[in-house]
């Protein structure tokens, strides 16, 4: 799919509803707290934390206007958690992750018995 056309303020011209939270969360951030904070911009349909340390959490709004308002505030540094931690985000596109998972370590010779 081609990337969406963007407005001057960074919001896409075509409809979008989901925002990835790219910084400001960690393993202690609860889904309930993130959803509550993002609900200030409108009704949140889904708030998913993903695999902590690998996936970006994301929030999907019911209305595009809510997603646009949240994205604008996130980009302006105006959204923080209750403890003051600043949140950042971007429009969700595809299945982006924080970091690529590394390959499993090579098999070891443990438990190898010679008869």
PDB file of N, CA and C in Angstrom:
ATOM      1  N   UNK A   1       0.835  -1.187   0.000  1.00  0.00           N
ATOM      2  CA  UNK A   1       0.000   0.000   0.000  1.00  0.00           C
ATOM      3  C   UNK A   1       0.873   1.243   0.000  1.00  0.00           C
ATOM      4  N   UNK A   2       0.500   2.254  -0.735  1.00  0.00           N
ATOM      5  CA  UNK A   2       1.290   3.487  -0.710  1.00  0.00           C
ATOM      6  C   UNK A   2       1.063   4.224   0.597  1.00  0.00           C
ATOM      7  N   UNK A   3       2.038   4.999   1.054  1.00  0.00           N
ATOM      8  CA  UNK A   3       1.847   5.752   2.299  1.00  0.00           C
ATOM      9  C   UNK A   3       0.768   6.810   2.100  1.00  0.00           C
ATOM     10  N   UNK A   4       0.047   7.154   3.174  1.00  0.00           N
ATOM     11  CA  UNK A   4      -1.008   8.151   3.031  1.00  0.00           C
ATOM     12  C   UNK A   4      -0.433   9.535   2.751  1.00  0.00           C
ATOM     13  N   UNK A   5      -1.203  10.353   2.056  1.00  0.00           N
ATOM     14  CA  UNK A   5      -0.838  11.741   1.827  1.00  0.00           C
ATOM     15  C   UNK A   5      -1.048  12.495   3.133  1.00  0.00           C
ATOM     16  N   UNK A   6      -0.100  13.364   3.483  1.00  0.00           N
ATOM     17  CA  UNK A   6      -0.162  14.035   4.781  1.00  0.00           C
ATOM     18  C   UNK A   6      -0.511  15.515   4.623  1.00  0.00           C
ATOM     19  N   UNK A   7      -1.231  16.044   5.623  1.00  0.00           N
ATOM     20  CA  UNK A   7      -1.478  17.481   5.723  1.00  0.00           C
ATOM     21  C   UNK A   7      -0.224  18.147   6.278  1.00  0.00           C
ATOM     22  N   UNK A   8      -0.177  19.473   6.272  1.00  0.00           N
ATOM     23  CA  UNK A   8       0.969  20.211   6.817  1.00  0.00           C
ATOM     24  C   UNK A   8       1.205  19.912   8.290  1.00  0.00           C
ATOM     25  N   UNK A   9       0.140  19.591   9.048  1.00  0.00           N
ATOM     26  CA  UNK A   9       0.299  19.341  10.486  1.00  0.00           C
ATOM     27  C   UNK A   9       0.695  17.904  10.793  1.00  0.00           C
ATOM     28  N   UNK A  10       0.948  17.077   9.755  1.00  0.00           N
ATOM     29  CA  UNK A  10       1.384  15.702   9.975  1.00  0.00           C
ATOM     30  C   UNK A  10       0.252  14.700  10.004  1.00  0.00           C
ATOM     31  N   UNK A  11      -0.993  15.136   9.941  1.00  0.00           N
ATOM     32  CA  UNK A  11      -2.129  14.221   9.923  1.00  0.00           C
ATOM     33  C   UNK A  11      -2.375  13.760   8.492  1.00  0.00           C
ATOM     34  N   UNK A  12      -2.765  12.500   8.317  1.00  0.00           N
ATOM     35  CA  UNK A  12      -3.007  12.008   6.969  1.00  0.00           C
ATOM     36  C   UNK A  12      -4.298  12.569   6.383  1.00  0.00           C
ATOM     37  N   UNK A  13      -4.328  12.696   5.063  1.00  0.00           N
ATOM     38  CA  UNK A  13      -5.546  13.149   4.400  1.00  0.00           C
ATOM     39  C   UNK A  13      -6.607  12.063   4.443  1.00  0.00           C
ATOM     40  N   UNK A  14      -6.204  10.826   4.194  1.00  0.00           N
ATOM     41  CA  UNK A  14      -7.158   9.728   4.243  1.00  0.00           C
ATOM     42  C   UNK A  14      -7.427   9.372   5.693  1.00  0.00           C
ATOM     43  N   UNK A  15      -8.568   8.737   5.952  1.00  0.00           N
ATOM     44  CA  UNK A  15      -8.953   8.412   7.315  1.00  0.00           C
ATOM     45  C   UNK A  15      -7.972   7.485   8.010  1.00  0.00           C
ATOM     46  N   UNK A  16      -7.749   7.725   9.270  1.00  0.00           N
ATOM     47  CA  UNK A  16      -6.976   6.829  10.114  1.00  0.00           C
ATOM     48  C   UNK A  16      -7.590   6.894  11.497  1.00  0.00           C
ATOM     49  N   UNK A  17      -7.454   5.829  12.229  1.00  0.00           N
ATOM     50  CA  UNK A  17      -8.065   5.777  13.547  1.00  0.00           C
ATOM     51  C   UNK A  17      -7.082   5.363  14.639  1.00  0.00           C
ATOM     52  N   UNK A  18      -5.947   4.782  14.282  1.00  0.00           N
ATOM     53  CA  UNK A  18      -5.039   4.225  15.281  1.00  0.00           C
ATOM     54  C   UNK A  18      -3.745   5.019  15.377  1.00  0.00           C
ATOM     55  N   UNK A  19      -3.262   5.130  16.609  1.00  0.00           N
ATOM     56  CA  UNK A  19      -2.019   5.833  16.908  1.00  0.00           C
ATOM     57  C   UNK A  19      -1.111   4.918  17.708  1.00  0.00           C
ATOM     58  N   UNK A  20       0.151   4.822  17.287  1.00  0.00           N
ATOM     59  CA  UNK A  20       1.154   4.098  18.066  1.00  0.00           C
ATOM     60  C   UNK A  20       1.762   5.055  19.068  1.00  0.00           C
ATOM     61  N   UNK A  21       1.941   4.580  20.269  1.00  0.00           N
ATOM     62  CA  UNK A  21       2.604   5.364  21.307  1.00  0.00           C
ATOM     63  C   UNK A  21       4.078   4.987  21.242  1.00  0.00           C
ATOM     64  N   UNK A  22       4.904   5.906  20.759  1.00  0.00           N
ATOM     65  CA  UNK A  22       6.297   5.589  20.453  1.00  0.00           C
ATOM     66  C   UNK A  22       7.267   5.850  21.594  1.00  0.00           C
ATOM     67  N   UNK A  23       6.861   6.650  22.565  1.00  0.00           N
ATOM     68  CA  UNK A  23       7.674   6.774  23.772  1.00  0.00           C
ATOM     69  C   UNK A  23       6.818   7.246  24.931  1.00  0.00           C
ATOM     70  N   UNK A  24       7.335   6.986  26.136  1.00  0.00           N
ATOM     71  CA  UNK A  24       6.631   7.388  27.350  1.00  0.00           C
ATOM     72  C   UNK A  24       5.965   6.239  28.077  1.00  0.00           C
ATOM     73  N   UNK A  25       6.047   5.038  27.510  1.00  0.00           N
ATOM     74  CA  UNK A  25       5.483   3.868  28.193  1.00  0.00           C
ATOM     75  C   UNK A  25       6.612   2.902  28.523  1.00  0.00           C
ATOM     76  N   UNK A  26       6.390   2.089  29.522  1.00  0.00           N
ATOM     77  CA  UNK A  26       7.341   1.032  29.867  1.00  0.00           C
ATOM     78  C   UNK A  26       6.562  -0.161  30.406  1.00  0.00           C
ATOM     79  N   UNK A  27       7.259  -1.113  30.985  1.00  0.00           N
ATOM     80  CA  UNK A  27       6.607  -2.338  31.448  1.00  0.00           C
ATOM     81  C   UNK A  27       5.618  -2.094  32.593  1.00  0.00           C
ATOM     82  N   UNK A  28       5.720  -0.942  33.245  1.00  0.00           N
ATOM     83  CA  UNK A  28       4.793  -0.634  34.347  1.00  0.00           C
ATOM     84  C   UNK A  28       3.558   0.130  33.884  1.00  0.00           C
ATOM     85  N   UNK A  29       3.544   0.591  32.651  1.00  0.00           N
ATOM     86  CA  UNK A  29       2.397   1.346  32.135  1.00  0.00           C
ATOM     87  C   UNK A  29       1.229   0.400  31.926  1.00  0.00           C
ATOM     88  N   UNK A  30       0.101   0.725  32.526  1.00  0.00           N
ATOM     89  CA  UNK A  30      -1.055  -0.154  32.373  1.00  0.00           C
ATOM     90  C   UNK A  30      -1.896   0.265  31.178  1.00  0.00           C
ATOM     91  N   UNK A  31      -2.524  -0.720  30.579  1.00  0.00           N
ATOM     92  CA  UNK A  31      -3.426  -0.483  29.455  1.00  0.00           C
ATOM     93  C   UNK A  31      -4.572   0.423  29.872  1.00  0.00           C
ATOM     94  N   UNK A  32      -5.082   0.187  31.070  1.00  0.00           N
ATOM     95  CA  UNK A  32      -6.204   0.976  31.583  1.00  0.00           C
ATOM     96  C   UNK A  32      -5.813   2.448  31.722  1.00  0.00           C
ATOM     97  N   UNK A  33      -4.612   2.714  32.266  1.00  0.00           N
ATOM     98  CA  UNK A  33      -4.161   4.100  32.427  1.00  0.00           C
ATOM     99  C   UNK A  33      -3.941   4.784  31.081  1.00  0.00           C
ATOM    100  N   UNK A  34      -3.350   4.051  30.122  1.00  0.00           N
ATOM    101  CA  UNK A  34      -3.123   4.641  28.795  1.00  0.00           C
ATOM    102  C   UNK A  34      -4.458   4.932  28.115  1.00  0.00           C
ATOM    103  N   UNK A  35      -5.377   3.995  28.191  1.00  0.00           N
ATOM    104  CA  UNK A  35      -6.691   4.199  27.574  1.00  0.00           C
ATOM    105  C   UNK A  35      -7.413   5.383  28.213  1.00  0.00           C
ATOM    106  N   UNK A  36      -7.325   5.473  29.529  1.00  0.00           N
ATOM    107  CA  UNK A  36      -7.973   6.584  30.245  1.00  0.00           C
ATOM    108  C   UNK A  36      -7.398   7.921  29.784  1.00  0.00           C
ATOM    109  N   UNK A  37      -6.084   7.995  29.646  1.00  0.00           N
ATOM    110  CA  UNK A  37      -5.434   9.240  29.237  1.00  0.00           C
ATOM    111  C   UNK A  37      -5.820   9.620  27.810  1.00  0.00           C
ATOM    112  N   UNK A  38      -5.822   8.638  26.915  1.00  0.00           N
ATOM    113  CA  UNK A  38      -6.125   8.918  25.517  1.00  0.00           C
ATOM    114  C   UNK A  38      -7.620   9.170  25.294  1.00  0.00           C
ATOM    115  N   UNK A  39      -8.449   8.737  26.210  1.00  0.00           N
ATOM    116  CA  UNK A  39      -9.896   8.983  26.112  1.00  0.00           C
ATOM    117  C   UNK A  39     -10.236  10.463  26.240  1.00  0.00           C
ATOM    118  N   UNK A  40      -9.285  11.266  26.666  1.00  0.00           N
ATOM    119  CA  UNK A  40      -9.500  12.712  26.734  1.00  0.00           C
ATOM    120  C   UNK A  40      -9.755  13.282  25.331  1.00  0.00           C
ATOM    121  N   UNK A  41      -9.339  12.541  24.293  1.00  0.00           N
ATOM    122  CA  UNK A  41      -9.490  13.016  22.911  1.00  0.00           C
ATOM    123  C   UNK A  41     -10.724  12.438  22.217  1.00  0.00           C
ATOM    124  N   UNK A  42     -11.369  11.480  22.847  1.00  0.00           N
ATOM    125  CA  UNK A  42     -12.554  10.865  22.258  1.00  0.00           C
ATOM    126  C   UNK A  42     -12.641   9.402  22.645  1.00  0.00           C
ATOM    127  N   UNK A  43     -13.694   8.757  22.184  1.00  0.00           N
ATOM    128  CA  UNK A  43     -13.927   7.359  22.551  1.00  0.00           C
ATOM    129  C   UNK A  43     -12.854   6.442  21.962  1.00  0.00           C
ATOM    130  N   UNK A  44     -12.236   5.655  22.837  1.00  0.00           N
ATOM    131  CA  UNK A  44     -11.202   4.703  22.435  1.00  0.00           C
ATOM    132  C   UNK A  44     -11.859   3.336  22.275  1.00  0.00           C
ATOM    133  N   UNK A  45     -11.726   2.764  21.077  1.00  0.00           N
ATOM    134  CA  UNK A  45     -12.270   1.426  20.821  1.00  0.00           C
ATOM    135  C   UNK A  45     -11.338   0.346  21.347  1.00  0.00           C
ATOM    136  N   UNK A  46     -10.035   0.518  21.097  1.00  0.00           N
ATOM    137  CA  UNK A  46      -9.048  -0.495  21.465  1.00  0.00           C
ATOM    138  C   UNK A  46      -7.808   0.191  22.005  1.00  0.00           C
ATOM    139  N   UNK A  47      -7.270  -0.361  23.074  1.00  0.00           N
ATOM    140  CA  UNK A  47      -5.965   0.053  23.578  1.00  0.00           C
ATOM    141  C   UNK A  47      -5.187  -1.237  23.799  1.00  0.00           C
ATOM    142  N   UNK A  48      -4.125  -1.420  23.042  1.00  0.00           N
ATOM    143  CA  UNK A  48      -3.369  -2.674  23.071  1.00  0.00           C
ATOM    144  C   UNK A  48      -1.913  -2.388  23.403  1.00  0.00           C
ATOM    145  N   UNK A  49      -1.404  -3.057  24.411  1.00  0.00           N
ATOM    146  CA  UNK A  49      -0.020  -2.834  24.833  1.00  0.00           C
ATOM    147  C   UNK A  49       0.972  -3.681  24.035  1.00  0.00           C
ATOM    148  N   UNK A  50       0.526  -4.786  23.443  1.00  0.00           N
ATOM    149  CA  UNK A  50       1.430  -5.645  22.682  1.00  0.00           C
ATOM    150  C   UNK A  50       2.413  -6.372  23.584  1.00  0.00           C
ATOM    151  N   UNK A  51       3.457  -6.895  22.988  1.00  0.00           N
ATOM    152  CA  UNK A  51       4.517  -7.554  23.741  1.00  0.00           C
ATOM    153  C   UNK A  51       5.445  -6.471  24.250  1.00  0.00           C
ATOM    154  N   UNK A  52       5.426  -6.273  25.536  1.00  0.00           N
ATOM    155  CA  UNK A  52       6.210  -5.185  26.129  1.00  0.00           C
ATOM    156  C   UNK A  52       7.685  -5.338  25.789  1.00  0.00           C
ATOM    157  N   UNK A  53       8.290  -4.221  25.395  1.00  0.00           N
ATOM    158  CA  UNK A  53       9.690  -4.233  25.009  1.00  0.00           C
ATOM    159  C   UNK A  53       9.909  -4.554  23.541  1.00  0.00           C
ATOM    160  N   UNK A  54       8.852  -5.008  22.852  1.00  0.00           N
ATOM    161  CA  UNK A  54       8.983  -5.315  21.422  1.00  0.00           C
ATOM    162  C   UNK A  54       8.009  -4.504  20.587  1.00  0.00           C
ATOM    163  N   UNK A  55       6.754  -4.469  20.977  1.00  0.00           N
ATOM    164  CA  UNK A  55       5.730  -3.773  20.198  1.00  0.00           C
ATOM    165  C   UNK A  55       5.489  -2.374  20.743  1.00  0.00           C
ATOM    166  N   UNK A  56       5.087  -1.482  19.861  1.00  0.00           N
ATOM    167  CA  UNK A  56       4.591  -0.188  20.307  1.00  0.00           C
ATOM    168  C   UNK A  56       3.151  -0.385  20.762  1.00  0.00           C
ATOM    169  N   UNK A  57       2.783   0.144  21.915  1.00  0.00           N
ATOM    170  CA  UNK A  57       1.360   0.134  22.265  1.00  0.00           C
ATOM    171  C   UNK A  57       0.614   0.954  21.216  1.00  0.00           C
ATOM    172  N   UNK A  58      -0.661   0.637  21.017  1.00  0.00           N
ATOM    173  CA  UNK A  58      -1.447   1.479  20.121  1.00  0.00           C
ATOM    174  C   UNK A  58      -2.839   1.690  20.677  1.00  0.00           C
ATOM    175  N   UNK A  59      -3.425   2.789  20.234  1.00  0.00           N
ATOM    176  CA  UNK A  59      -4.766   3.186  20.635  1.00  0.00           C
ATOM    177  C   UNK A  59      -5.560   3.413  19.357  1.00  0.00           C
ATOM    178  N   UNK A  60      -6.733   2.789  19.269  1.00  0.00           N
ATOM    179  CA  UNK A  60      -7.603   3.010  18.111  1.00  0.00           C
ATOM    180  C   UNK A  60      -8.860   3.741  18.584  1.00  0.00           C
ATOM    181  N   UNK A  61      -9.121   4.852  17.946  1.00  0.00           N
ATOM    182  CA  UNK A  61     -10.276   5.675  18.287  1.00  0.00           C
ATOM    183  C   UNK A  61     -11.480   5.296  17.436  1.00  0.00           C
ATOM    184  N   UNK A  62     -12.651   5.630  17.937  1.00  0.00           N
ATOM    185  CA  UNK A  62     -13.878   5.377  17.183  1.00  0.00           C
ATOM    186  C   UNK A  62     -14.046   6.391  16.052  1.00  0.00           C
ATOM    187  N   UNK A  63     -13.576   7.613  16.253  1.00  0.00           N
ATOM    188  CA  UNK A  63     -13.749   8.679  15.264  1.00  0.00           C
ATOM    189  C   UNK A  63     -12.394   9.217  14.806  1.00  0.00           C
ATOM    190  N   UNK A  64     -12.300   9.519  13.534  1.00  0.00           N
ATOM    191  CA  UNK A  64     -11.069  10.057  12.960  1.00  0.00           C
ATOM    192  C   UNK A  64     -10.684  11.383  13.614  1.00  0.00           C
ATOM    193  N   UNK A  65     -11.669  12.223  13.902  1.00  0.00           N
ATOM    194  CA  UNK A  65     -11.366  13.525  14.518  1.00  0.00           C
ATOM    195  C   UNK A  65     -10.674  13.342  15.863  1.00  0.00           C
ATOM    196  N   UNK A  66     -11.041  12.319  16.602  1.00  0.00           N
ATOM    197  CA  UNK A  66     -10.403  12.034  17.896  1.00  0.00           C
ATOM    198  C   UNK A  66      -8.950  11.628  17.696  1.00  0.00           C
ATOM    199  N   UNK A  67      -8.726  10.756  16.720  1.00  0.00           N
ATOM    200  CA  UNK A  67      -7.358  10.314  16.421  1.00  0.00           C
ATOM    201  C   UNK A  67      -6.499  11.484  15.977  1.00  0.00           C
ATOM    202  N   UNK A  68      -7.056  12.355  15.144  1.00  0.00           N
ATOM    203  CA  UNK A  68      -6.307  13.519  14.673  1.00  0.00           C
ATOM    204  C   UNK A  68      -5.961  14.456  15.825  1.00  0.00           C
ATOM    205  N   UNK A  69      -6.911  14.677  16.730  1.00  0.00           N
ATOM    206  CA  UNK A  69      -6.661  15.560  17.881  1.00  0.00           C
ATOM    207  C   UNK A  69      -5.586  14.962  18.784  1.00  0.00           C
ATOM    208  N   UNK A  70      -5.654  13.661  19.017  1.00  0.00           N
ATOM    209  CA  UNK A  70      -4.656  12.997  19.858  1.00  0.00           C
ATOM    210  C   UNK A  70      -3.281  13.068  19.222  1.00  0.00           C
ATOM    211  N   UNK A  71      -3.194  12.798  17.921  1.00  0.00           N
ATOM    212  CA  UNK A  71      -1.907  12.836  17.225  1.00  0.00           C
ATOM    213  C   UNK A  71      -1.303  14.233  17.266  1.00  0.00           C
ATOM    214  N   UNK A  72      -2.120  15.227  17.041  1.00  0.00           N
ATOM    215  CA  UNK A  72      -1.633  16.612  17.080  1.00  0.00           C
ATOM    216  C   UNK A  72      -1.075  16.953  18.466  1.00  0.00           C
ATOM    217  N   UNK A  73      -1.794  16.562  19.516  1.00  0.00           N
ATOM    218  CA  UNK A  73      -1.344  16.835  20.883  1.00  0.00           C
ATOM    219  C   UNK A  73      -0.075  16.049  21.226  1.00  0.00           C
ATOM    220  N   UNK A  74      -0.001  14.793  20.786  1.00  0.00           N
ATOM    221  CA  UNK A  74       1.199  13.986  21.031  1.00  0.00           C
ATOM    222  C   UNK A  74       2.414  14.615  20.354  1.00  0.00           C
ATOM    223  N   UNK A  75       2.252  15.039  19.114  1.00  0.00           N
ATOM    224  CA  UNK A  75       3.373  15.634  18.369  1.00  0.00           C
ATOM    225  C   UNK A  75       3.800  16.974  18.959  1.00  0.00           C
ATOM    226  N   UNK A  76       2.871  17.661  19.624  1.00  0.00           N
ATOM    227  CA  UNK A  76       3.177  18.959  20.237  1.00  0.00           C
ATOM    228  C   UNK A  76       3.714  18.808  21.662  1.00  0.00           C
ATOM    229  N   UNK A  77       3.842  17.564  22.142  1.00  0.00           N
ATOM    230  CA  UNK A  77       4.355  17.346  23.497  1.00  0.00           C
ATOM    231  C   UNK A  77       3.376  17.758  24.579  1.00  0.00           C
ATOM    232  N   UNK A  78       2.084  17.600  24.308  1.00  0.00           N
ATOM    233  CA  UNK A  78       1.059  18.048  25.240  1.00  0.00           C
ATOM    234  C   UNK A  78       0.346  16.908  25.961  1.00  0.00           C
ATOM    235  N   UNK A  79       0.827  15.677  25.810  1.00  0.00           N
ATOM    236  CA  UNK A  79       0.149  14.537  26.423  1.00  0.00           C
ATOM    237  C   UNK A  79       1.116  13.845  27.372  1.00  0.00           C
ATOM    238  N   UNK A  80       0.681  13.683  28.602  1.00  0.00           N
ATOM    239  CA  UNK A  80       1.513  12.977  29.574  1.00  0.00           C
ATOM    240  C   UNK A  80       0.644  12.067  30.422  1.00  0.00           C
ATOM    241  N   UNK A  81       1.291  11.076  31.006  1.00  0.00           N
ATOM    242  CA  UNK A  81       0.601  10.168  31.919  1.00  0.00           C
ATOM    243  C   UNK A  81       0.396  10.886  33.253  1.00  0.00           C
ATOM    244  N   UNK A  82      -0.345  10.266  34.127  1.00  0.00           N
ATOM    245  CA  UNK A  82      -0.657  10.870  35.419  1.00  0.00           C
ATOM    246  C   UNK A  82       0.596  11.209  36.226  1.00  0.00           C
ATOM    247  N   UNK A  83       1.667  10.409  36.057  1.00  0.00           N
ATOM    248  CA  UNK A  83       2.908  10.655  36.793  1.00  0.00           C
ATOM    249  C   UNK A  83       3.785  11.720  36.143  1.00  0.00           C
ATOM    250  N   UNK A  84       3.314  12.310  35.032  1.00  0.00           N
ATOM    251  CA  UNK A  84       4.068  13.364  34.363  1.00  0.00           C
ATOM    252  C   UNK A  84       4.917  12.894  33.198  1.00  0.00           C
ATOM    253  N   UNK A  85       4.975  11.578  32.960  1.00  0.00           N
ATOM    254  CA  UNK A  85       5.760  11.048  31.851  1.00  0.00           C
ATOM    255  C   UNK A  85       5.148  11.479  30.529  1.00  0.00           C
ATOM    256  N   UNK A  86       5.940  12.154  29.719  1.00  0.00           N
ATOM    257  CA  UNK A  86       5.485  12.650  28.421  1.00  0.00           C
ATOM    258  C   UNK A  86       5.313  11.498  27.440  1.00  0.00           C
ATOM    259  N   UNK A  87       4.230  11.527  26.677  1.00  0.00           N
ATOM    260  CA  UNK A  87       3.981  10.510  25.657  1.00  0.00           C
ATOM    261  C   UNK A  87       4.251  11.076  24.274  1.00  0.00           C
ATOM    262  N   UNK A  88       4.692  10.223  23.391  1.00  0.00           N
ATOM    263  CA  UNK A  88       4.865  10.586  21.995  1.00  0.00           C
ATOM    264  C   UNK A  88       4.196   9.537  21.138  1.00  0.00           C
ATOM    265  N   UNK A  89       3.825   9.903  19.925  1.00  0.00           N
ATOM    266  CA  UNK A  89       3.161   8.930  19.076  1.00  0.00           C
ATOM    267  C   UNK A  89       3.189   9.312  17.617  1.00  0.00           C
ATOM    268  N   UNK A  90       2.687   8.397  16.820  1.00  0.00           N
ATOM    269  CA  UNK A  90       2.580   8.597  15.381  1.00  0.00           C
ATOM    270  C   UNK A  90       1.396   7.775  14.877  1.00  0.00           C
ATOM    271  N   UNK A  91       0.984   8.088  13.677  1.00  0.00           N
ATOM    272  CA  UNK A  91      -0.086   7.326  13.058  1.00  0.00           C
ATOM    273  C   UNK A  91       0.372   5.871  12.925  1.00  0.00           C
ATOM    274  N   UNK A  92      -0.489   4.941  13.249  1.00  0.00           N
ATOM    275  CA  UNK A  92      -0.143   3.521  13.133  1.00  0.00           C
ATOM    276  C   UNK A  92      -0.250   3.096  11.690  1.00  0.00           C
ATOM    277  N   UNK A  93       0.805   2.470  11.224  1.00  0.00           N
ATOM    278  CA  UNK A  93       0.791   1.926   9.863  1.00  0.00           C
ATOM    279  C   UNK A  93       1.488   0.581   9.884  1.00  0.00           C
ATOM    280  N   UNK A  94       0.787  -0.438   9.507  1.00  0.00           N
ATOM    281  CA  UNK A  94       1.378  -1.767   9.454  1.00  0.00           C
ATOM    282  C   UNK A  94       1.642  -2.337  10.837  1.00  0.00           C
ATOM    283  N   UNK A  95       2.627  -3.217  10.899  1.00  0.00           N
ATOM    284  CA  UNK A  95       2.935  -3.928  12.131  1.00  0.00           C
ATOM    285  C   UNK A  95       4.348  -3.574  12.580  1.00  0.00           C
ATOM    286  N   UNK A  96       4.568  -2.288  12.894  1.00  0.00           N
ATOM    287  CA  UNK A  96       5.897  -1.844  13.290  1.00  0.00           C
ATOM    288  C   UNK A  96       6.192  -2.271  14.712  1.00  0.00           C
ATOM    289  N   UNK A  97       7.452  -2.533  14.982  1.00  0.00           N
ATOM    290  CA  UNK A  97       7.890  -2.944  16.313  1.00  0.00           C
ATOM    291  C   UNK A  97       8.996  -2.027  16.791  1.00  0.00           C
ATOM    292  N   UNK A  98       9.194  -2.032  18.107  1.00  0.00           N
ATOM    293  CA  UNK A  98      10.266  -1.229  18.697  1.00  0.00           C
ATOM    294  C   UNK A  98      11.621  -1.658  18.162  1.00  0.00           C
ATOM    295  N   UNK A  99      11.842  -2.937  18.157  1.00  0.00           N
ATOM    296  CA  UNK A  99      13.121  -3.455  17.662  1.00  0.00           C
ATOM    297  C   UNK A  99      12.871  -4.835  17.083  1.00  0.00           C
ATOM    298  N   UNK A 100      13.723  -5.206  16.187  1.00  0.00           N
ATOM    299  CA  UNK A 100      13.600  -6.532  15.598  1.00  0.00           C
ATOM    300  C   UNK A 100      13.989  -7.560  16.646  1.00  0.00           C
ATOM    301  N   UNK A 101      13.287  -8.661  16.656  1.00  0.00           N
ATOM    302  CA  UNK A 101      13.655  -9.713  17.584  1.00  0.00           C
ATOM    303  C   UNK A 101      14.904 -10.396  17.059  1.00  0.00           C
ATOM    304  N   UNK A 102      15.785 -10.730  17.962  1.00  0.00           N
ATOM    305  CA  UNK A 102      17.018 -11.374  17.535  1.00  0.00           C
ATOM    306  C   UNK A 102      16.781 -12.868  17.367  1.00  0.00           C
ATOM    307  N   UNK A 103      17.628 -13.465  16.578  1.00  0.00           N
ATOM    308  CA  UNK A 103      17.531 -14.910  16.361  1.00  0.00           C
ATOM    309  C   UNK A 103      17.856 -15.621  17.667  1.00  0.00           C
ATOM    310  N   UNK A 104      17.269 -16.780  17.886  1.00  0.00           N
ATOM    311  CA  UNK A 104      17.586 -17.516  19.103  1.00  0.00           C
ATOM    312  C   UNK A 104      19.051 -17.935  19.107  1.00  0.00           C
ATOM    313  N   UNK A 105      19.621 -18.077  20.289  1.00  0.00           N
ATOM    314  CA  UNK A 105      21.034 -18.472  20.345  1.00  0.00           C
ATOM    315  C   UNK A 105      21.219 -19.853  19.728  1.00  0.00           C
ATOM    316  N   UNK A 106      22.421 -20.122  19.210  1.00  0.00           N
ATOM    317  CA  UNK A 106      22.654 -21.444  18.624  1.00  0.00           C
ATOM    318  C   UNK A 106      22.433 -22.525  19.676  1.00  0.00           C
ATOM    319  N   UNK A 107      22.010 -23.652  19.204  1.00  0.00           N
ATOM    320  CA  UNK A 107      21.762 -24.750  20.142  1.00  0.00           C
ATOM    321  C   UNK A 107      23.063 -25.129  20.843  1.00  0.00           C
ATOM    322  N   UNK A 108      22.919 -25.461  22.076  1.00  0.00           N
ATOM    323  CA  UNK A 108      24.092 -25.889  22.842  1.00  0.00           C
ATOM    324  C   UNK A 108      24.141 -27.404  22.866  1.00  0.00           C
ATOM    325  N   UNK A 109      25.220 -27.923  23.371  1.00  0.00           N
ATOM    326  CA  UNK A 109      25.412 -29.364  23.408  1.00  0.00           C
ATOM    327  C   UNK A 109      24.890 -29.933  24.728  1.00  0.00           C
ATOM    328  N   UNK A 110      24.270 -29.095  25.540  1.00  0.00           N
ATOM    329  CA  UNK A 110      23.715 -29.584  26.802  1.00  0.00           C
ATOM    330  C   UNK A 110      22.812 -30.779  26.547  1.00  0.00           C
ATOM    331  N   UNK A 111      22.710 -31.616  27.503  1.00  0.00           N
ATOM    332  CA  UNK A 111      21.846 -32.796  27.460  1.00  0.00           C
ATOM    333  C   UNK A 111      22.195 -33.742  26.307  1.00  0.00           C
ATOM    334  N   UNK A 112      23.415 -33.690  25.846  1.00  0.00           N
ATOM    335  CA  UNK A 112      23.849 -34.602  24.801  1.00  0.00           C
ATOM    336  C   UNK A 112      24.612 -35.713  25.469  1.00  0.00           C
ATOM    337  N   UNK A 113      24.086 -36.908  25.382  1.00  0.00           N
ATOM    338  CA  UNK A 113      24.699 -38.060  26.059  1.00  0.00           C
ATOM    339  C   UNK A 113      25.243 -39.026  25.009  1.00  0.00           C
ATOM    340  N   UNK A 114      26.436 -39.476  25.254  1.00  0.00           N
ATOM    341  CA  UNK A 114      27.035 -40.462  24.359  1.00  0.00           C
ATOM    342  C   UNK A 114      26.920 -41.803  25.038  1.00  0.00           C
ATOM    343  N   UNK A 115      26.390 -42.803  24.352  1.00  0.00           N
ATOM    344  CA  UNK A 115      26.214 -44.148  24.956  1.00  0.00           C
ATOM    345  C   UNK A 115      27.462 -44.950  24.840  1.00  0.00           C
TER     346      UNK A 115
END
